[in-house]
mmCIF file of C-alpha atoms and ligand atoms in Angstrom:
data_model
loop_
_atom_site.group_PDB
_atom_site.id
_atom_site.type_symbol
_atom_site.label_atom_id
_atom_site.label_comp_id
_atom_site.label_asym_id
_atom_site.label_seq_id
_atom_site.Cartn_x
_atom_site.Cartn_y
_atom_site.Cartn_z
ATOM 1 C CA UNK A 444 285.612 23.752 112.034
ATOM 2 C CA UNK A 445 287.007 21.604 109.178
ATOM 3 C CA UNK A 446 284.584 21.441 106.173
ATOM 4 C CA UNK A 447 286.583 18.430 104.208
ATOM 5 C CA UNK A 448 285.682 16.315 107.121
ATOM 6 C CA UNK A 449 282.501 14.604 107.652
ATOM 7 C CA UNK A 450 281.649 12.562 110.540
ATOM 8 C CA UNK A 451 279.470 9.710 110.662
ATOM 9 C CA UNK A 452 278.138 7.639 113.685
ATOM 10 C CA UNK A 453 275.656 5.418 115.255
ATOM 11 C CA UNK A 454 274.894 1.692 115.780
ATOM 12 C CA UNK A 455 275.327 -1.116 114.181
ATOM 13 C CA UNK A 456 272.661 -1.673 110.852
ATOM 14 C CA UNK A 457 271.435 1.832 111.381
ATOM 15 C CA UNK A 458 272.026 2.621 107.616
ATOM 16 C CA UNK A 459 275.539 4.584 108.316
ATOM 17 C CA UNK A 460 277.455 2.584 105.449
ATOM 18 C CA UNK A 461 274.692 3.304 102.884
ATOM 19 C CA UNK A 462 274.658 7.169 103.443
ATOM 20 C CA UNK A 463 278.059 7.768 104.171
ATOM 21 C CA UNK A 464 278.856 6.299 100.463
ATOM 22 C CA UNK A 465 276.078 7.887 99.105
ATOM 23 C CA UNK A 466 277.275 11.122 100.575
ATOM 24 C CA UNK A 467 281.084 10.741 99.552
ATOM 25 C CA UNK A 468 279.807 10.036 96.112
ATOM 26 C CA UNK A 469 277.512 13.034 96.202
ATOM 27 C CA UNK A 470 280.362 15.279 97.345
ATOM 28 C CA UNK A 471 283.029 13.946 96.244
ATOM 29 C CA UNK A 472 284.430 13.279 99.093
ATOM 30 C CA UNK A 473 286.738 9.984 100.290
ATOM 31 C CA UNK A 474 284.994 7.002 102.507
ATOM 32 C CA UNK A 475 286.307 5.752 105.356
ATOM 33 C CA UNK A 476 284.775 3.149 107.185
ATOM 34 C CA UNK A 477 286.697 2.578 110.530
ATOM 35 C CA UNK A 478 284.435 -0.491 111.371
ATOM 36 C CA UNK A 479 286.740 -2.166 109.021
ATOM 37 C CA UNK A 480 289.663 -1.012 110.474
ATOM 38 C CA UNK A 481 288.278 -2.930 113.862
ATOM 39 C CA UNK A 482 286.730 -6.273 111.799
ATOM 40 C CA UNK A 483 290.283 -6.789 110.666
ATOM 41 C CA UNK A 484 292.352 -6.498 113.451
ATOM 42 C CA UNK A 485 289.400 -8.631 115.649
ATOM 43 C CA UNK A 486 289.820 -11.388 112.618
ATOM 44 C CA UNK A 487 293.563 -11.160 112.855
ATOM 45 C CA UNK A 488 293.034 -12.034 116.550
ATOM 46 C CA UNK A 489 290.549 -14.809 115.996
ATOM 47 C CA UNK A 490 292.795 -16.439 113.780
ATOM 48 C CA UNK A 491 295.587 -16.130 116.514
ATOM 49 C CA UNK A 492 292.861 -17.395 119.138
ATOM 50 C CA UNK A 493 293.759 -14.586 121.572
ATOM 51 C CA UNK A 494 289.891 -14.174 121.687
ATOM 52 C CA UNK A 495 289.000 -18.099 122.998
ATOM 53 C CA UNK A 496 289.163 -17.423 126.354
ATOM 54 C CA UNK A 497 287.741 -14.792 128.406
ATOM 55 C CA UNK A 498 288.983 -12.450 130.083
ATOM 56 C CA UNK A 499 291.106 -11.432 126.688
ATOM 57 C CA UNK A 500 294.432 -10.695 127.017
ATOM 58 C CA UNK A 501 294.794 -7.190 126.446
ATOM 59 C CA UNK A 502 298.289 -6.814 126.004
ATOM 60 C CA UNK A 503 298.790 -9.466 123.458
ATOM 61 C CA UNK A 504 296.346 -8.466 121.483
ATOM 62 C CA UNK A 505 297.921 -4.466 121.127
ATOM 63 C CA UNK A 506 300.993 -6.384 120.513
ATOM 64 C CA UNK A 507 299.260 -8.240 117.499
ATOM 65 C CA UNK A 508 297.368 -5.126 116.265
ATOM 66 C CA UNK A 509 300.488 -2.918 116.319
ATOM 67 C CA UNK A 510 302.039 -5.323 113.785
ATOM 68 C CA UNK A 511 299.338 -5.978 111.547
ATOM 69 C CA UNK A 512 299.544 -4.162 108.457
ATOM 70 C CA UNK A 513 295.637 -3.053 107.440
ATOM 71 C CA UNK A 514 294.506 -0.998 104.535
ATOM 72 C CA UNK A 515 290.949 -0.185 103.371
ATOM 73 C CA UNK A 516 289.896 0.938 100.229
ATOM 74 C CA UNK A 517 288.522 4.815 100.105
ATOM 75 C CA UNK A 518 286.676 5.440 96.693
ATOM 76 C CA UNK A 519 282.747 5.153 97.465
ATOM 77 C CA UNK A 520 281.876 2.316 94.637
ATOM 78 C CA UNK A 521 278.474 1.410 94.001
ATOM 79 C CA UNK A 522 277.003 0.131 97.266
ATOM 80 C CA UNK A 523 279.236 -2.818 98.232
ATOM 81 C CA UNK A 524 281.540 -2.285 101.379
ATOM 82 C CA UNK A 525 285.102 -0.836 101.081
ATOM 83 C CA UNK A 526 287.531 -3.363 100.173
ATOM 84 C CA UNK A 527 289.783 -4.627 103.524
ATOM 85 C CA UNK A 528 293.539 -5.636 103.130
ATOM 86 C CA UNK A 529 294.910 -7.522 106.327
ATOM 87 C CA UNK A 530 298.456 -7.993 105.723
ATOM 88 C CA UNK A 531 298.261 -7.955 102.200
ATOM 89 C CA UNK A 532 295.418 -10.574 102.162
ATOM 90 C CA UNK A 533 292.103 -9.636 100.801
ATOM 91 C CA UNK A 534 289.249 -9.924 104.033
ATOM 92 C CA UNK A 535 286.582 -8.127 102.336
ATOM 93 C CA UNK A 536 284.493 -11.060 102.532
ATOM 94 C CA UNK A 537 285.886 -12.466 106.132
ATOM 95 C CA UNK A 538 285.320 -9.567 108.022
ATOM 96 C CA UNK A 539 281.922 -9.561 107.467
ATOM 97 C CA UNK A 540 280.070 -12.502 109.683
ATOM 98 C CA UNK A 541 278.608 -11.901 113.144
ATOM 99 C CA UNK A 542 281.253 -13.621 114.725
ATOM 100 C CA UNK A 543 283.719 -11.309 112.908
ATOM 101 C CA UNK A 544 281.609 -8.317 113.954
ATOM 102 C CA UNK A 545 281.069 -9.276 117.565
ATOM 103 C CA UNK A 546 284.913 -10.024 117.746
ATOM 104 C CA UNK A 547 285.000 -6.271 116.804
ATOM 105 C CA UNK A 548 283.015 -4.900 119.625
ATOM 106 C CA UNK A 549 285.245 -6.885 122.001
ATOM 107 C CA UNK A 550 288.629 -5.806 121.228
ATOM 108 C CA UNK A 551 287.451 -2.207 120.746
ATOM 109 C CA UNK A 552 286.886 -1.567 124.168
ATOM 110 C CA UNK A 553 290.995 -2.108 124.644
ATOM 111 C CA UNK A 554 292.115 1.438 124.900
ATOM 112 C CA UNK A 555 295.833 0.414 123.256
ATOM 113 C CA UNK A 556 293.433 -1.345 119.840
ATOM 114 C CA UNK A 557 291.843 2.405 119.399
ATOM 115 C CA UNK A 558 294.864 4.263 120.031
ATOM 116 C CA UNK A 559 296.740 2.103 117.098
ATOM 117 C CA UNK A 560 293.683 2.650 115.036
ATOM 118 C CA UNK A 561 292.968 6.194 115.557
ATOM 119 C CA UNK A 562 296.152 7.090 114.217
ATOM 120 C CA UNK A 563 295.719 5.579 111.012
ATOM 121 C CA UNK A 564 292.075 7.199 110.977
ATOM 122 C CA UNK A 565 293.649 10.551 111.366
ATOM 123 C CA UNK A 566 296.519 10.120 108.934
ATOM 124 C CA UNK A 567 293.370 9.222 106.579
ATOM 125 C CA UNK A 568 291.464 12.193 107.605
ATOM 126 C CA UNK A 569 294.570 14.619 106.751
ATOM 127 C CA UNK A 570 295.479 13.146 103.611
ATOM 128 C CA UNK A 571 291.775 15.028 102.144
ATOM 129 C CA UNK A 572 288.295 15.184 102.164
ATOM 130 C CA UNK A 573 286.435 12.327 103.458
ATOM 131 C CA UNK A 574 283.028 11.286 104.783
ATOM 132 C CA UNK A 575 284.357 8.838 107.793
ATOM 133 C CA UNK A 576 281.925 6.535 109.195
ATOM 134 C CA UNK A 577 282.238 4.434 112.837
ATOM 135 C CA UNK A 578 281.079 4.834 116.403
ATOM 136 C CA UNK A 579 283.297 7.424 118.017
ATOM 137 C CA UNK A 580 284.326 9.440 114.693
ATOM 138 C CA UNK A 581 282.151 12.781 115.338
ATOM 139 C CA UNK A 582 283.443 12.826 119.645
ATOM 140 C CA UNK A 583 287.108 11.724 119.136
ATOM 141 C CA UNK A 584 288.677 11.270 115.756
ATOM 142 C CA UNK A 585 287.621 14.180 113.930
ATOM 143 C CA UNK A 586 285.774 16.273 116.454
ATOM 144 C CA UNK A 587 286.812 19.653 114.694
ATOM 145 C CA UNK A 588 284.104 18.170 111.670
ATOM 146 C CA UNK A 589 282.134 20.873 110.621
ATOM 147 C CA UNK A 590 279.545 18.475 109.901
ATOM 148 C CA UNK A 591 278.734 15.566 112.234
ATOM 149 C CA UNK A 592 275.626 12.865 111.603
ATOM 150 C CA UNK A 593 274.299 10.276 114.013
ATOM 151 C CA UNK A 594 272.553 8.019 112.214
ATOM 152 C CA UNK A 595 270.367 5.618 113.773
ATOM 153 C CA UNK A 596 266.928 3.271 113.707
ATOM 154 C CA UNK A 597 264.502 0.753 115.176
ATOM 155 C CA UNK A 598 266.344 -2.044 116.891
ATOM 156 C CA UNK A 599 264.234 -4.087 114.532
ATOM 157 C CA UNK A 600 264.704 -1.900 111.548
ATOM 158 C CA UNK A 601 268.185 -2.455 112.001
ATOM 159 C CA UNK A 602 268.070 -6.417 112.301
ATOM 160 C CA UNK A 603 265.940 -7.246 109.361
ATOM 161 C CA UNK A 604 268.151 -5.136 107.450
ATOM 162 C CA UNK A 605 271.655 -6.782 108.702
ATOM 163 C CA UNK A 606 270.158 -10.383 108.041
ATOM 164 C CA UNK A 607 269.269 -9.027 104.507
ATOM 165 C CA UNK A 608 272.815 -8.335 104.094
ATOM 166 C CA UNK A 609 274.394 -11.496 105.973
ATOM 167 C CA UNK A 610 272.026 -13.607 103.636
ATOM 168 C CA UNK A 611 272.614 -11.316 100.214
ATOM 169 C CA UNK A 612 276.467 -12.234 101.434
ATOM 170 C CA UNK A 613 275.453 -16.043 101.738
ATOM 171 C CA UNK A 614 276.045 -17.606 97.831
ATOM 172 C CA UNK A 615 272.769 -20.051 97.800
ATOM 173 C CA UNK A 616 271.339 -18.814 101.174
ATOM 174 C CA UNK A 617 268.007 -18.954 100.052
ATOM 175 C CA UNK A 618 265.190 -16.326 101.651
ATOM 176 C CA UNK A 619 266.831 -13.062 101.260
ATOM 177 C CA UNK A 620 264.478 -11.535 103.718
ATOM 178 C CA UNK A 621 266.119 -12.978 106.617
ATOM 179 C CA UNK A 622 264.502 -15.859 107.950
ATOM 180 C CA UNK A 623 262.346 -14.594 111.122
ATOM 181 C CA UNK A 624 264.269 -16.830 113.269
ATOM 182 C CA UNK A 625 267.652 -15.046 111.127
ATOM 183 C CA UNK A 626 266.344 -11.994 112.084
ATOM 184 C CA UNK A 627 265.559 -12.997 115.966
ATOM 185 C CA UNK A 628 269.410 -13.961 115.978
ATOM 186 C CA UNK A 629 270.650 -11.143 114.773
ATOM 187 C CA UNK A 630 268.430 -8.734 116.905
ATOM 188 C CA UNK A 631 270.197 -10.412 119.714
ATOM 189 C CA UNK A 632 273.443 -10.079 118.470
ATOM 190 C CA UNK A 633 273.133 -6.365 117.553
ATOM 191 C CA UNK A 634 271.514 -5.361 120.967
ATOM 192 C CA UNK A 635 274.672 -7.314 122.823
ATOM 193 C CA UNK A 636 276.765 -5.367 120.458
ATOM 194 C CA UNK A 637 274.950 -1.860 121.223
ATOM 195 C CA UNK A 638 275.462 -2.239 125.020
ATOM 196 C CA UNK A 639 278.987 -3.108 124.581
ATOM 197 C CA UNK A 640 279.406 -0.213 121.923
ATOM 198 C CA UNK A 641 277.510 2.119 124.268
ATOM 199 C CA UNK A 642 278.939 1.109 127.877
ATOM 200 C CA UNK A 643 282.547 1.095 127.320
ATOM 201 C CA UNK A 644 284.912 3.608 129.420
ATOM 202 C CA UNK A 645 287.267 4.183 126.208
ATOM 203 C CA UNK A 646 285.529 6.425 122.982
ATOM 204 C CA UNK A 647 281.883 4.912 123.807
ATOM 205 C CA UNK A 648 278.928 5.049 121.248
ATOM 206 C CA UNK A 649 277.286 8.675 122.052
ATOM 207 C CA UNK A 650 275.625 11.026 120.270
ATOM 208 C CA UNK A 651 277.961 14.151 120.000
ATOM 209 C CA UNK A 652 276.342 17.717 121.414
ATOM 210 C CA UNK A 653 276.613 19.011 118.022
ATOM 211 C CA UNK A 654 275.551 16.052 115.925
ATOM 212 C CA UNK A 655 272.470 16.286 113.842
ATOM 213 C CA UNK A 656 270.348 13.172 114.292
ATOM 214 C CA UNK A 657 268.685 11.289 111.502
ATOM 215 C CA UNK A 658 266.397 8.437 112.421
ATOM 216 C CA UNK A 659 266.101 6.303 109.064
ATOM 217 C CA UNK A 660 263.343 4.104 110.433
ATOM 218 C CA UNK A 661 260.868 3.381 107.315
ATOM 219 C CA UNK A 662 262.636 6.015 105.056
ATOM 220 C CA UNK A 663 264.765 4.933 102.178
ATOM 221 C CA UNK A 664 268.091 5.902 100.977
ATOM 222 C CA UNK A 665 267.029 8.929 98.447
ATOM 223 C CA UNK A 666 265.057 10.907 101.533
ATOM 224 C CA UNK A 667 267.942 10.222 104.353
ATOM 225 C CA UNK A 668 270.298 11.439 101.515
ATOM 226 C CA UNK A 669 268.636 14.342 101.149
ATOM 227 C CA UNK A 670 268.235 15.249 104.589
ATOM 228 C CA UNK A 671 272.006 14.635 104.764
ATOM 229 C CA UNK A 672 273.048 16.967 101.596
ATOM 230 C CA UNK A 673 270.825 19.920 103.131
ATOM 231 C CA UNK A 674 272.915 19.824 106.691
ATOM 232 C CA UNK A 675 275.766 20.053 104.599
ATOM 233 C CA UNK A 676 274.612 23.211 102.694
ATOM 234 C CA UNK A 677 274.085 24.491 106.020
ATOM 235 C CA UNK A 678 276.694 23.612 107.332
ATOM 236 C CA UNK A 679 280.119 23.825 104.740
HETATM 237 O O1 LIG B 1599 280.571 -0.569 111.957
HETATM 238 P P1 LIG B 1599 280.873 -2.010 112.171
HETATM 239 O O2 LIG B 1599 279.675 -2.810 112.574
HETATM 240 O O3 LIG B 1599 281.587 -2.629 111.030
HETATM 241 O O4 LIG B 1599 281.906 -2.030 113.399
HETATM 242 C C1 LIG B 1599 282.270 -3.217 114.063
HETATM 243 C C2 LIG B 1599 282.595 -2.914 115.531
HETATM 244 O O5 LIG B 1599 283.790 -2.124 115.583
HETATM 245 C C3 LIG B 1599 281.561 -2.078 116.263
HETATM 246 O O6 LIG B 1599 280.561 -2.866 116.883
HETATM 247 C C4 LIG B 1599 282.378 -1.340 117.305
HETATM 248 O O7 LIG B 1599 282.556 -2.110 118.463
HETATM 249 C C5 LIG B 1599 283.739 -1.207 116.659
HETATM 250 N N1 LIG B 1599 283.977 0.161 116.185
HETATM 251 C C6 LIG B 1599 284.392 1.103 117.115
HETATM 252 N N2 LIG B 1599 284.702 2.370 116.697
HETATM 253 C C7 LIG B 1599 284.592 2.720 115.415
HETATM 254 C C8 LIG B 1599 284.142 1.782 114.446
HETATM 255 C C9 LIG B 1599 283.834 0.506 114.873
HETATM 256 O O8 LIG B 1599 284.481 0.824 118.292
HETATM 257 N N3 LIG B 1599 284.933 3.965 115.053
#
């Protein structure tokens, strides 16, 4: 197997982001979020409203994706999210609202979007070492990872931590808890976006037979880290 790759997967708000930089840092490893990869090309879409009407039209959106131009940044700093370039435009921000993110989940079930996408996760993977974090990264992208995490959590665990994020995000959005009908919201959105993730024919959301599972409901970043860094040692 290939120890300079290390895959990441699991649903949406389960805490993936947070260890996979942690663990980059730790090793010093490259991060690669490919949710990005997918949150830019959806908001390139929305912005050409191929994604007002359903069904979508599948062919112009590959046509739109093939020509977009999308760079992410790879060194794991501090615990924001990479930095997303869509055409030379700085999306960092933009790619980050639920609309954004169930945009995402949409056009990655269109087997032409992952094929564009997988190759530029794979010319990532071979330029070095790299922790690479997204749904499908440990079953198709780099299944010849050495070490492979699924990280998940509570459904609820997950949504009070997204809306923390959505409202830290928010410049003046008051309660940084979440409101509770915030977090109702986005426990909806996140379950829609887990069934989609899940039940799609192309690369779905599974657990890979030899991923290690780590279930970061109640535990906190230092503990899931460690659990993390000692499957590595046993592992690399
Ligand atoms: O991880 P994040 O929430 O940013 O991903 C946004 C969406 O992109 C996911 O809900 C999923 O539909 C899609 N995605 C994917 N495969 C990946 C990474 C993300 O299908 N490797």
């Amino acid at each position: 197997c290939r120890r300079e790759w290390i895959a990441v997967d699991g649903p949406a708000g389960a805490g993936k982001s947070t260890l996979a930089r942690a663990l980059a840092r730790a090793l010093g490893f490259r991060y690669v979020d490919t949710g990005a990869m997918y949150r830019a090309a959806a908001l390139a879409a929305l912005r050409a409203g191929l994604l007002a009407h359903e069904p979508i039209d599948a062919d112009a959106v590959v046509r739109l994706v093939k020509r977009l131009d999308i760079r992410i940044g790879t060194e794991p700093e501090g615990d924001r999210p990479a930095p997303v370039y869509l055409d030379g435009e700085d999306v960092s921000e933009a790619v980050r609202s639920l609309e954004v993110g169930q945009a995402a989940s949409a056009i990655a079930r269109l087997a032409g979007v992952r094929r564009i996408l997988a190759g530029l996760q794979r010319r990532l993977a071979e330029a070095g070492p790299c922790v690479m974090e997204g749904r499908d990264i440990g079953t198709v992208i780099l299944p010849e990872a050495c070490v492979k995490l699924y990280v998940t959590a509570s459904l609820e665990e997950r949504a009070r931590r997204r809306a923390r994020e959505l409202a830290a995000d928010v410049p003046g959005a008051g309660d940084p808890g979440g409101s509770e009908a915030g977090v109702e919201a986005v426990m909806r959105e996140l379950a829609r976006r887990d069934r989609q993730d899940s039940s799609r024919e192309t690369a779905p959301l599974m657990v890979a037979p030899d991923a290690v599972t780590l279930d970061t409901t109640g535990q906190d970043l230092a503990s899931v880290l460690q659990r993390a860094l000692a499957i590595c040692r046993e592992r690399l």
